[in-house]
mmCIF file of C-alpha atoms in Angstrom:
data_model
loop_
_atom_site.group_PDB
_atom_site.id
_atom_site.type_symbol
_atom_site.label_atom_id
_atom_site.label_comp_id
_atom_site.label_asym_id
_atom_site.label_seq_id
_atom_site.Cartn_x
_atom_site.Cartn_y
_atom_site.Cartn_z
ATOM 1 C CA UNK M 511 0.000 0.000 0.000
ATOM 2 C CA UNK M 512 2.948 2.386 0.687
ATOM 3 C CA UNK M 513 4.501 1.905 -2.209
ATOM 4 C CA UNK M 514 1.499 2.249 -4.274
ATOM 5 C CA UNK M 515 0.874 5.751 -2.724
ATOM 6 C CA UNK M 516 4.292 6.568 -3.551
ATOM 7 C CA UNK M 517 4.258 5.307 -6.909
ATOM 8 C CA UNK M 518 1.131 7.407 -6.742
ATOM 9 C CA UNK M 519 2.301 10.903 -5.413
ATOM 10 C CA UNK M 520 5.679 10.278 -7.590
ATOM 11 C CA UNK M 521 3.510 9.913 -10.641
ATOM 12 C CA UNK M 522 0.920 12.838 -9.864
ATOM 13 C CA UNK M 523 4.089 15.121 -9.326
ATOM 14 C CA UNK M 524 5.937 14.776 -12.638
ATOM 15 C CA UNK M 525 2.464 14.988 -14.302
ATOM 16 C CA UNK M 526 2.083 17.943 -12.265
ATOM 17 C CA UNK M 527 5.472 19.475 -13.409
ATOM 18 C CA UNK M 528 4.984 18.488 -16.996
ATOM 19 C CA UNK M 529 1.768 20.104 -17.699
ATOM 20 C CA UNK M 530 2.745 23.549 -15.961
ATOM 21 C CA UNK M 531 6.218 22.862 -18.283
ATOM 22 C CA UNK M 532 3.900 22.347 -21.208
ATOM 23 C CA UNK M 533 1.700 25.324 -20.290
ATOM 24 C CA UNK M 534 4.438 27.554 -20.029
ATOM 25 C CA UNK M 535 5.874 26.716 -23.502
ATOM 26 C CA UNK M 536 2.775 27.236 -25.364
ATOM 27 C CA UNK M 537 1.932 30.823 -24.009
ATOM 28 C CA UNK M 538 5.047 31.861 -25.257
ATOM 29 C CA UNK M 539 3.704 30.232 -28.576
ATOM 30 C CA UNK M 540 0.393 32.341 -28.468
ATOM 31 C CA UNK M 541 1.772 35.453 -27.099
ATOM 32 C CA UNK M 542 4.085 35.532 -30.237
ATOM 33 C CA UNK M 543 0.717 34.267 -32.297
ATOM 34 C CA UNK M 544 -1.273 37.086 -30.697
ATOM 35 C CA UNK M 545 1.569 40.117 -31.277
ATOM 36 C CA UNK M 546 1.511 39.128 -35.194
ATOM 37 C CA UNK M 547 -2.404 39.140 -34.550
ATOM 38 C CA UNK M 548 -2.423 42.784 -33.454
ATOM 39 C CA UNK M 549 0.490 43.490 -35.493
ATOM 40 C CA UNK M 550 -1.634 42.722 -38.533
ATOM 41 C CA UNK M 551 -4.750 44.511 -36.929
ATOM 42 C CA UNK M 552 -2.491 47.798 -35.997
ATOM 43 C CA UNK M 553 -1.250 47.943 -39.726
ATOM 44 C CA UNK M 554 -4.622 47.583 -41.419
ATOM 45 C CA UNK M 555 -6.307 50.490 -38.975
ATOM 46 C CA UNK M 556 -3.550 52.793 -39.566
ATOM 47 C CA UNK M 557 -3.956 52.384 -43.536
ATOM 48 C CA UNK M 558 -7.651 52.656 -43.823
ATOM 49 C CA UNK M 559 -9.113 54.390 -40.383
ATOM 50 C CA UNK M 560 -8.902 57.974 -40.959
ATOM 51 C CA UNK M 561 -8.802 60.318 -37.317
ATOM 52 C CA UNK M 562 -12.036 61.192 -37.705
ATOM 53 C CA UNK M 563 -13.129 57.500 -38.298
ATOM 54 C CA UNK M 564 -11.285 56.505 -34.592
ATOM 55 C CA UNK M 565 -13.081 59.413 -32.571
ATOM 56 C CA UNK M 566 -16.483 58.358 -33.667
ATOM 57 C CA UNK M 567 -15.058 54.498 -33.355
ATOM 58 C CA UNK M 568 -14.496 56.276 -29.731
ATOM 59 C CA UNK M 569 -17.664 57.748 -29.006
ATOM 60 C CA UNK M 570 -19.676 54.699 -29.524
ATOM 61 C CA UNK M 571 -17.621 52.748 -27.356
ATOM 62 C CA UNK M 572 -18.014 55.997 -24.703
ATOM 63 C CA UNK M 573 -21.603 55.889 -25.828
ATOM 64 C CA UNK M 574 -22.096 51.954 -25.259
ATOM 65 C CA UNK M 575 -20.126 51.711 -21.840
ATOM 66 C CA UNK M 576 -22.391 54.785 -20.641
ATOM 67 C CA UNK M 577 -25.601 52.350 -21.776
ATOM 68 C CA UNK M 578 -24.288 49.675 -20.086
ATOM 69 C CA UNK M 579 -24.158 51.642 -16.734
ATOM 70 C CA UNK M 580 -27.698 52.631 -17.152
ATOM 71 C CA UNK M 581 -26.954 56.104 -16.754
ATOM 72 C CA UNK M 582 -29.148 58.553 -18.227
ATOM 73 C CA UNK M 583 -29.721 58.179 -22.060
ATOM 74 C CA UNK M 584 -31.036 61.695 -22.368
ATOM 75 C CA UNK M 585 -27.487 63.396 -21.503
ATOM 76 C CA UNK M 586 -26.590 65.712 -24.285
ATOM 77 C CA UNK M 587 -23.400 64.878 -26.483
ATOM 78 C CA UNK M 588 -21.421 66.227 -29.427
ATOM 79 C CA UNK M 589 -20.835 64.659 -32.100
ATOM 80 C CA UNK M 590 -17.697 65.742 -34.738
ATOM 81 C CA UNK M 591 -18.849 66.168 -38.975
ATOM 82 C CA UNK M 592 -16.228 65.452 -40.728
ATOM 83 C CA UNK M 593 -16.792 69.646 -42.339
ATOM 84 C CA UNK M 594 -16.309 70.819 -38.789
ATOM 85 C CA UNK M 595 -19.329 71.196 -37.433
ATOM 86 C CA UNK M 596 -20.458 69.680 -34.235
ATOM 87 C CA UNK M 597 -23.931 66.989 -34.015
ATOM 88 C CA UNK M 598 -25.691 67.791 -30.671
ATOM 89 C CA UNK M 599 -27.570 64.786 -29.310
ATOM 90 C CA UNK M 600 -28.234 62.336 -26.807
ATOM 91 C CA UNK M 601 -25.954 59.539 -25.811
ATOM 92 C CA UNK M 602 -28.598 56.853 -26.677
ATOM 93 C CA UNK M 603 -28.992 57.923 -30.145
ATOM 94 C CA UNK M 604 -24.610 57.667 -30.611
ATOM 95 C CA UNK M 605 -24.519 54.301 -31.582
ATOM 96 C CA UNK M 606 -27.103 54.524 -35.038
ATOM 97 C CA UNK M 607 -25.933 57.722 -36.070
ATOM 98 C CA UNK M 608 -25.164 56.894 -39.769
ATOM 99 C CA UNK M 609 -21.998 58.568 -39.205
ATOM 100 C CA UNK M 610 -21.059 56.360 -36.715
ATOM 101 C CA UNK M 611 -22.408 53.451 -38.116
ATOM 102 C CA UNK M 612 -20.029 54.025 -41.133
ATOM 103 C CA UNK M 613 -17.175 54.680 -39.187
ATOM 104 C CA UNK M 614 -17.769 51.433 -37.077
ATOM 105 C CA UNK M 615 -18.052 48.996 -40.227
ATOM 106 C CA UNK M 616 -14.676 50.303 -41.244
ATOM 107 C CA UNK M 617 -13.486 49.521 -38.131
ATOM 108 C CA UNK M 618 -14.611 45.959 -38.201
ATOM 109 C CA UNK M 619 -13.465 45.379 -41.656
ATOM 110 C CA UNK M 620 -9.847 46.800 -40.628
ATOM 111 C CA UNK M 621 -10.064 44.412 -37.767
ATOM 112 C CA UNK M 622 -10.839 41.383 -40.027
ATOM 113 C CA UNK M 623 -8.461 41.989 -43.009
ATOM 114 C CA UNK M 624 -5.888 42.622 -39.732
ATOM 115 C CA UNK M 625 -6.549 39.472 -38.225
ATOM 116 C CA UNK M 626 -6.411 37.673 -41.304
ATOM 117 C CA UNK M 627 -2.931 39.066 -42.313
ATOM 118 C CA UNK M 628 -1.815 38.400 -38.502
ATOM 119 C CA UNK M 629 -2.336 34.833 -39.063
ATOM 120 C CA UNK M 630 -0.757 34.241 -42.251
ATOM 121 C CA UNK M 631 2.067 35.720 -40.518
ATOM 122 C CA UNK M 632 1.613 34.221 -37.439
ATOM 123 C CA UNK M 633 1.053 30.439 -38.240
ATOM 124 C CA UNK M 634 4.033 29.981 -39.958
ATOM 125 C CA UNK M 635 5.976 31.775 -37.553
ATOM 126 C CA UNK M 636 4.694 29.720 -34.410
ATOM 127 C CA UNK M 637 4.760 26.664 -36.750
ATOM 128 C CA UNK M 638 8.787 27.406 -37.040
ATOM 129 C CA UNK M 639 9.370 28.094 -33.251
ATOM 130 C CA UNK M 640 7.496 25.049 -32.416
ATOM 131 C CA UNK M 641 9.656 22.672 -34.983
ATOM 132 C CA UNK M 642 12.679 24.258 -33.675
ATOM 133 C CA UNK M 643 12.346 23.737 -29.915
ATOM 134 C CA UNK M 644 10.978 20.516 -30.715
ATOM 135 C CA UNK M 645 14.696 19.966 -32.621
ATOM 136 C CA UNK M 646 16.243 21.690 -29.493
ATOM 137 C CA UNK M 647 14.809 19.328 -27.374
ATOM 138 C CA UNK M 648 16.287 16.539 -29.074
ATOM 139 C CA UNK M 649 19.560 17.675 -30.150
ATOM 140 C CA UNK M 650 20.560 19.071 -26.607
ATOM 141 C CA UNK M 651 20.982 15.994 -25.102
ATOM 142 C CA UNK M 652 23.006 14.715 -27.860
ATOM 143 C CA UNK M 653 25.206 17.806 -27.719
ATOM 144 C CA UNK M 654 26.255 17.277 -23.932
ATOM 145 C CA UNK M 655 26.922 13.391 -24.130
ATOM 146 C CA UNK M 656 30.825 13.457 -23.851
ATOM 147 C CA UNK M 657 31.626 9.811 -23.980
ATOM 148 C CA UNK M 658 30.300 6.265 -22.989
ATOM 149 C CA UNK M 659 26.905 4.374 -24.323
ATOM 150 C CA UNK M 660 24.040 6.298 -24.723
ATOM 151 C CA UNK M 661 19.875 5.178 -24.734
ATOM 152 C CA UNK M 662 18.588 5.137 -28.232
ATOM 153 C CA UNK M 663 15.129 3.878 -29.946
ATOM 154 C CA UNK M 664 14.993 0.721 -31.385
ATOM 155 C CA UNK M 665 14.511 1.909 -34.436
ATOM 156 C CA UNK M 666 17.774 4.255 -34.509
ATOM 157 C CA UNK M 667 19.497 1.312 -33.160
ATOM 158 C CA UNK M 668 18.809 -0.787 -36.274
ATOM 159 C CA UNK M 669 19.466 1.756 -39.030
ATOM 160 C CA UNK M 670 22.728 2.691 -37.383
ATOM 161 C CA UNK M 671 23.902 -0.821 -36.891
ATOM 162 C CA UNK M 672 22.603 -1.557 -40.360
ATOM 163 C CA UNK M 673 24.798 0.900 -42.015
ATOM 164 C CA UNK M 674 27.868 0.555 -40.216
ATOM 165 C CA UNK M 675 27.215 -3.473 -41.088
ATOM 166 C CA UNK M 676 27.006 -2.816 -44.616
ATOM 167 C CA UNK M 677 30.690 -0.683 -44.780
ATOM 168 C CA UNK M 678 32.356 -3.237 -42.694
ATOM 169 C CA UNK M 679 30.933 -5.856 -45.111
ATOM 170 C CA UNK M 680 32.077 -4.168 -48.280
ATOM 171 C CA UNK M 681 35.637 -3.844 -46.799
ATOM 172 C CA UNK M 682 35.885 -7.118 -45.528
ATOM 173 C CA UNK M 683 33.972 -9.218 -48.651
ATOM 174 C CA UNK M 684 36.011 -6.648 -51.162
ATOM 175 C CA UNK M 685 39.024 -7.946 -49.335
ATOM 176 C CA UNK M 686 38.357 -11.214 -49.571
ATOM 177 C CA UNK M 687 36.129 -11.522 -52.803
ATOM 178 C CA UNK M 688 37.054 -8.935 -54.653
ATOM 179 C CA UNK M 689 35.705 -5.884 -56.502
ATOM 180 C CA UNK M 690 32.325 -7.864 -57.431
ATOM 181 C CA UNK M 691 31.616 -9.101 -54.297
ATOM 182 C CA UNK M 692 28.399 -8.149 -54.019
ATOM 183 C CA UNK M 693 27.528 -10.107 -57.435
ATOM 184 C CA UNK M 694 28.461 -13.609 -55.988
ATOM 185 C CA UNK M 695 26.916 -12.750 -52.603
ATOM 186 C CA UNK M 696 23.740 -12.489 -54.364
ATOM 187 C CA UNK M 697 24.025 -15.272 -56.476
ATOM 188 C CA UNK M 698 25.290 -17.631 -53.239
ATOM 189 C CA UNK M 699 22.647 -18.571 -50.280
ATOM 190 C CA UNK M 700 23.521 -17.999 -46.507
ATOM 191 C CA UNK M 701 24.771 -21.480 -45.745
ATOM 192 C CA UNK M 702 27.188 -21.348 -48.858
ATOM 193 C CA UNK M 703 28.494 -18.331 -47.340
ATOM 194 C CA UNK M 704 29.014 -20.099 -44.105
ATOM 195 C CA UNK M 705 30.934 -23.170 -45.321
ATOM 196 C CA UNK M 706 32.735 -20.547 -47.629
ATOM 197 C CA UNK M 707 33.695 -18.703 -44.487
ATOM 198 C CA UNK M 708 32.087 -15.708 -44.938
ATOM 199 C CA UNK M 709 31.588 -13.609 -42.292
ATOM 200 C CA UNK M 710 27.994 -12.563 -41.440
ATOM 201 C CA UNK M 711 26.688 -11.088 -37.850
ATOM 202 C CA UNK M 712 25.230 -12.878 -35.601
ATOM 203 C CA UNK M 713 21.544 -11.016 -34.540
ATOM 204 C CA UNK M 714 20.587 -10.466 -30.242
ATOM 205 C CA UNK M 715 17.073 -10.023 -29.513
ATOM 206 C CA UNK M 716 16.141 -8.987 -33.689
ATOM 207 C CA UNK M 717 19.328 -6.904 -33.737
ATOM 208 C CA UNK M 718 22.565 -7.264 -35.506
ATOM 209 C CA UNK M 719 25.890 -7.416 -33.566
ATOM 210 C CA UNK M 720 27.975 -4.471 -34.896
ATOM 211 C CA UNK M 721 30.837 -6.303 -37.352
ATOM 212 C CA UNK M 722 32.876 -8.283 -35.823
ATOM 213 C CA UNK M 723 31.915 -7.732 -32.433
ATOM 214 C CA UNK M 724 30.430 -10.969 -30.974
ATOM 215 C CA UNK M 725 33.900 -11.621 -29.086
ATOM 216 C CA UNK M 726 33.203 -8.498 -26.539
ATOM 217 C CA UNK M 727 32.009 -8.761 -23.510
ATOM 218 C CA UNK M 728 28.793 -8.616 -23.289
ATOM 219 C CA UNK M 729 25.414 -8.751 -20.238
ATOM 220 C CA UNK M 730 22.335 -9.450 -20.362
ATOM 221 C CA UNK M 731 21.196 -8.804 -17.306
ATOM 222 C CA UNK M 732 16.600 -8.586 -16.139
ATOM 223 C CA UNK M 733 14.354 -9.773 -13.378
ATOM 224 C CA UNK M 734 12.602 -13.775 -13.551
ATOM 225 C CA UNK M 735 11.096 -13.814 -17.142
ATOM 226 C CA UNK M 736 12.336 -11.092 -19.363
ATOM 227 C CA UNK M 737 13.484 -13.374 -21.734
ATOM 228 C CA UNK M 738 17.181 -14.027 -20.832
ATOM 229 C CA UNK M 739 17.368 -17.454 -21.153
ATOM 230 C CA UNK M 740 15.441 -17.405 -24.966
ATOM 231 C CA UNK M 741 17.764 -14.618 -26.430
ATOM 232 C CA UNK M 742 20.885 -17.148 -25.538
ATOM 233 C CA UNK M 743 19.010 -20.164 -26.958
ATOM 234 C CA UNK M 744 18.513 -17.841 -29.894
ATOM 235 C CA UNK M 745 22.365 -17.355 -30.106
ATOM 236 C CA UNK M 746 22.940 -20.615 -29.903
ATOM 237 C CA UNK M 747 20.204 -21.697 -32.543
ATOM 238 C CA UNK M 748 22.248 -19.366 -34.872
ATOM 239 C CA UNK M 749 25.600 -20.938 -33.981
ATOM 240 C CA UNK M 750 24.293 -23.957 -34.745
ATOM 241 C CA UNK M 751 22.568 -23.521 -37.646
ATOM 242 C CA UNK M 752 25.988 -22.059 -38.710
ATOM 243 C CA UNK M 753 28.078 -25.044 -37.519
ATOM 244 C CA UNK M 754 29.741 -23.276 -35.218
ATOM 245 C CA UNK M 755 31.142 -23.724 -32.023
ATOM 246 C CA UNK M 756 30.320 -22.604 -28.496
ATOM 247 C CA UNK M 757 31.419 -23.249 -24.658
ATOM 248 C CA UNK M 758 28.383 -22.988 -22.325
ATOM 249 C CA UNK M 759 28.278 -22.750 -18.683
ATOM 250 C CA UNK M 760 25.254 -24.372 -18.462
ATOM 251 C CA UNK M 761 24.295 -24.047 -13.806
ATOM 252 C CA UNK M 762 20.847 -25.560 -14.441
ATOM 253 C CA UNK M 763 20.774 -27.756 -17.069
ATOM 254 C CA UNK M 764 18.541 -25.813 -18.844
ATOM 255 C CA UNK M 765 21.041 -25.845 -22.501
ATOM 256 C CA UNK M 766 21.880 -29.323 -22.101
ATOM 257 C CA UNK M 767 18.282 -30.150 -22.313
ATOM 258 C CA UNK M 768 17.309 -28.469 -25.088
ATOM 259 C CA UNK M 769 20.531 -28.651 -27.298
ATOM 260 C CA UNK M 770 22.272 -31.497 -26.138
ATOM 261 C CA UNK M 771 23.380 -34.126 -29.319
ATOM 262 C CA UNK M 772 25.778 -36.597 -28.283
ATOM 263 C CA UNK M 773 27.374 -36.796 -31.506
ATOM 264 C CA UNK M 774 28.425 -33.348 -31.680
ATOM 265 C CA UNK M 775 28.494 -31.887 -28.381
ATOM 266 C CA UNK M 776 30.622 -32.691 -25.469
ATOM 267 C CA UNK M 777 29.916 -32.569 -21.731
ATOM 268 C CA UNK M 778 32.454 -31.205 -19.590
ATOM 269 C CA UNK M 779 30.865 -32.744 -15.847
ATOM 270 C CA UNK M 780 33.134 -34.962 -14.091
ATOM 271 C CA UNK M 781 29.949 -35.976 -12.366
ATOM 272 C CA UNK M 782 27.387 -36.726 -15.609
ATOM 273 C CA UNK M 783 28.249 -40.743 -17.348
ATOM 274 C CA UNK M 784 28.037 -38.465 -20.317
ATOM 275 C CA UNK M 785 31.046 -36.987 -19.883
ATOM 276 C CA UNK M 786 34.433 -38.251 -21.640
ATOM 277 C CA UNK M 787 36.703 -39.698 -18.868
ATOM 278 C CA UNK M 788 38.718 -37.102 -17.172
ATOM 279 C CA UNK M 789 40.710 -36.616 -13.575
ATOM 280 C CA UNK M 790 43.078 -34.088 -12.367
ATOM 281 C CA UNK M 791 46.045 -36.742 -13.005
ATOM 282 C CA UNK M 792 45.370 -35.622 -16.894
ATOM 283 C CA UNK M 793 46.305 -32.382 -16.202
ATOM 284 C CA UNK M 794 48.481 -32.479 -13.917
ATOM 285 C CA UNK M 795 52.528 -34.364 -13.553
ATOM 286 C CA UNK M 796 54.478 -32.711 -11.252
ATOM 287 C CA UNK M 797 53.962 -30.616 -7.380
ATOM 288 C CA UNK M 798 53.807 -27.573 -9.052
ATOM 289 C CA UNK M 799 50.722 -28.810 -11.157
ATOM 290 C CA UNK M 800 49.104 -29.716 -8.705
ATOM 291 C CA UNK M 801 49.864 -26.834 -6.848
ATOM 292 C CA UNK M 802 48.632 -24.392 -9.480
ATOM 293 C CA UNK M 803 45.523 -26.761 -9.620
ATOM 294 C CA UNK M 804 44.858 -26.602 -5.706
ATOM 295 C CA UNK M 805 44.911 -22.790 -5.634
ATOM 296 C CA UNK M 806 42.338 -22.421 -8.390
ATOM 297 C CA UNK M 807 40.363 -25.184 -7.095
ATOM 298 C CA UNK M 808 40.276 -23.654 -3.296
ATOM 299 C CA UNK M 809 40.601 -19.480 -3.714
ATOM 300 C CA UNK M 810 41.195 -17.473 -0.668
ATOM 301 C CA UNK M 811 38.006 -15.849 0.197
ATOM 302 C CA UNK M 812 39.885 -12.255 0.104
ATOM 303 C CA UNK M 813 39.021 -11.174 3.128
ATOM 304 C CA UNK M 814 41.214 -10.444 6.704
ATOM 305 C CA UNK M 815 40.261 -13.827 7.739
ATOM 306 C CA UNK M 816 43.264 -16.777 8.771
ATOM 307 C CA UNK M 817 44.609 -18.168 6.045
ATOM 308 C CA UNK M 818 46.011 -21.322 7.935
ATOM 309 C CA UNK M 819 42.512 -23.322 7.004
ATOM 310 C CA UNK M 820 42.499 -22.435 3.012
ATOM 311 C CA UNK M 821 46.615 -22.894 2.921
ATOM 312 C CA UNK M 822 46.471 -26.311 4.909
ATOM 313 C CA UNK M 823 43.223 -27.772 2.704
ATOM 314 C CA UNK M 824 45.664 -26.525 -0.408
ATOM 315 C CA UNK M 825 48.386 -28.509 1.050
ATOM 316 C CA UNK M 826 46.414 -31.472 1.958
ATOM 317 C CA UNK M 827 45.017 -31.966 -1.837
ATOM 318 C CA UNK M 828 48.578 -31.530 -3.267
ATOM 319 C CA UNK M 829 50.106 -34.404 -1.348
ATOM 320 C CA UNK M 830 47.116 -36.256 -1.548
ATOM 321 C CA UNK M 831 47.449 -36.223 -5.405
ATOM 322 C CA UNK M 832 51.503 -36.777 -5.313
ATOM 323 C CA UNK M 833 50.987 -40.556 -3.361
ATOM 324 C CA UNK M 834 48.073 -41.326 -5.102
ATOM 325 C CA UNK M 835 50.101 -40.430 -8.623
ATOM 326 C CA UNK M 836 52.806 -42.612 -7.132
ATOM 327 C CA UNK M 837 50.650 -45.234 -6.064
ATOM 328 C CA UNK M 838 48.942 -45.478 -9.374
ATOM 329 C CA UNK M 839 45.883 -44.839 -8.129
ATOM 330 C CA UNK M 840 44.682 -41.897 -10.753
ATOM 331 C CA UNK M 841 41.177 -41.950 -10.682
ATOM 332 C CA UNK M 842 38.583 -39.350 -9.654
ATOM 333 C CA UNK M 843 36.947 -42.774 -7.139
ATOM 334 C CA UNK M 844 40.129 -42.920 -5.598
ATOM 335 C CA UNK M 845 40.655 -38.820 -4.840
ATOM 336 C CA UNK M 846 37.405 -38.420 -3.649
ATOM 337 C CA UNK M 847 37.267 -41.628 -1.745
ATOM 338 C CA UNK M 848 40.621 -40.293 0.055
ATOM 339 C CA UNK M 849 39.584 -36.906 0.967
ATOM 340 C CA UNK M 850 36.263 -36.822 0.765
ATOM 341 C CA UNK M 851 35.061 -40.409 2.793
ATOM 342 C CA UNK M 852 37.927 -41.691 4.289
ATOM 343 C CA UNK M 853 38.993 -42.218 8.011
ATOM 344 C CA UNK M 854 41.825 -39.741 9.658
ATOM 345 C CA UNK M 855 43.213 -42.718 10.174
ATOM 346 C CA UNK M 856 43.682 -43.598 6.425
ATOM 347 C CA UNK M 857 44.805 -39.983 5.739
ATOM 348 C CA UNK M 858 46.999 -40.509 8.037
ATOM 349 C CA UNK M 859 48.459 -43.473 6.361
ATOM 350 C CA UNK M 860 48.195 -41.818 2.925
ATOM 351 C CA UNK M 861 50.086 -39.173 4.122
ATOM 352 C CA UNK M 862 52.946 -40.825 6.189
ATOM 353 C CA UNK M 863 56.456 -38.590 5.899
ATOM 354 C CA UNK M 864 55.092 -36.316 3.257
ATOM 355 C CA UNK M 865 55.059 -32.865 3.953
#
């Protein structure tokens, strides 16, 4: 419940933050949309409203507000001709003078043929602002990464891999084909190209490797059934469908199941029958074998604890191995038997004036 509420207020926050964000950017889109706007009004009045035409534009607005306010309609006012001579009457009458009347459809033309030049200047001027914050946006980021991997859509992904792919693969086929490489590549199938030894990427999760590159390190790396395990059996689908070769560290089983061909593959499990018959005595011939074998068989832990315990197991496998070497007994029944199930008593024995 706690974390939902967090999840919650998190969530309701950066919602919060985005839409002010968002607000904020588009007023400053319809401020600039409104200046053309009255820009384009301004312009028209001043080229078509004569003085006289604003002062009666004036009155009735004087004349309306006064209306409005129910004051009294009777109240004498003057109206300018445009010969000089002043109109005398009431403020209710203002508004359907003809005078006035004339003077206010000019007005509302200018305003129209304004407006309509504001926004074909206008549109395409917010239009332009708007493309080039959106580019801002996603070019800024890109400016300021200095080094290192970097997040990128899937789809970017593939058409940059794609094209690097395709110069690598000109070089390299050139190199090895010749000039008219690409004309026996197209007349040749994917497995002839295989057995031919032509080099072709190997694909993770739909995606090519970049050339060449399979040999890095790589990680895959997600929680209990993101698909881990069936983008390495897709790897190793391809490898074999290539006929070529792979070592797997297979913990669980899980490869062995669902690859596993006895005539091709080999098991490397001193404890599966499967396995081809192995001990330590293969490996090993002399003390410092065995030695060398013992410390990467039991590593120090690393830490500040005694080493006495991890030194004196070492030394008890090493001369283990030496008398059982010299006894001929070199199987992996006989070590474990001997250090693993035995009596102190027959260790003792086993390990009479040794070291």
């Amino acid at each position: 419940m706690t974390s939902d509420l967090w999840h919650f207020t998190r969530g309701s926050e950066l919602m919060r933050h985005r839409i002010a964000l968002f607000g904020k950017s588009l007023s400053g889109l319809l401020i600039v949309f409104a200046l053309a706007l009255a820009g384009g009004i301004y312009w028209e009045a001043s080229a078509t409203l004569t003085q006289h035409d604003l002062t009666l534009v004036l009155l009735r607005l004087k004349a309306e507000a006064w209306m409005w306010l129910e004051l009294d309609p009777a109240k004498e006012t003057v109206l300018p001709d445009p010969g000089g001579y002043a109109i005398r009457l009431a403020v209710g009458q203002v508004s359907g003078h003809p005078l006035v009347v004339v003077a206010w459809g000019r007005m509302l033309a200018a305003i129209t043929t304004g407006m309509t030049l504001g926004s074909l200047i206008g549109a395409p001027l917010v239009t332009g602002l708007w493309w080039w914050f959106r580019h801002f946006g996603q070019s800024t980021p890109a400016e300021h990464h200095d080094r290192g991997a970097t997040l990128v859509s899937g789809r970017e992904l593939d058409d940059q891999l794609t094209r690097f792919n395709a110069r690598k693969r000109a070089e390299s086929y050139r190199q090895i084909i010749g000039w008219l490489w690409w004309w026996k590549t197209l007349l040749t199938d994917l497995k002839t190209r295989d057995r031919a030894g032509l080099y072709r990427p190997y694909a993770l999760a739909g995606y090519p490797f970049p050339w060449g590159q399979e040999v890095a390190h790589g990680m895959i790396f997600g929680t209990t059934g993101t698909g881990k395990t069936t983008v390495l059996r897709d790897l190793l689908y391809q490898a074999r469908e290539r006929g070529h070769r792979a070592v797997v560290f297979d913990l669980t089983g899980a490869y062995i199941e669902a690859f596993y061909d006895a005539e091709r593959d080999v098991l490397l499990n001193p404890l599966d029958v499967r396995c081809p018959y192995w001990t330590i005595f293969h490996e090993c011939r002399t003390r410092e074998d065995f030695t060398a074998a013992a410390e990467a068989l039991l590593p120090h832990d690393g830490g500040t604890s005694e080493p006495f315990w991890i030194l004196a197991a070492r030394l008890l496998f090493v001369e283990a191995c030496l008398r059982l070497q010299l006894l001929g007994r070199t199987s992996n029944e006989d070590l474990a038997r001997e250090l693993m199930t035995t009596s102190l008593a027959q260790v003792h024995k086993l390990l009479r004036n040794t070291m």
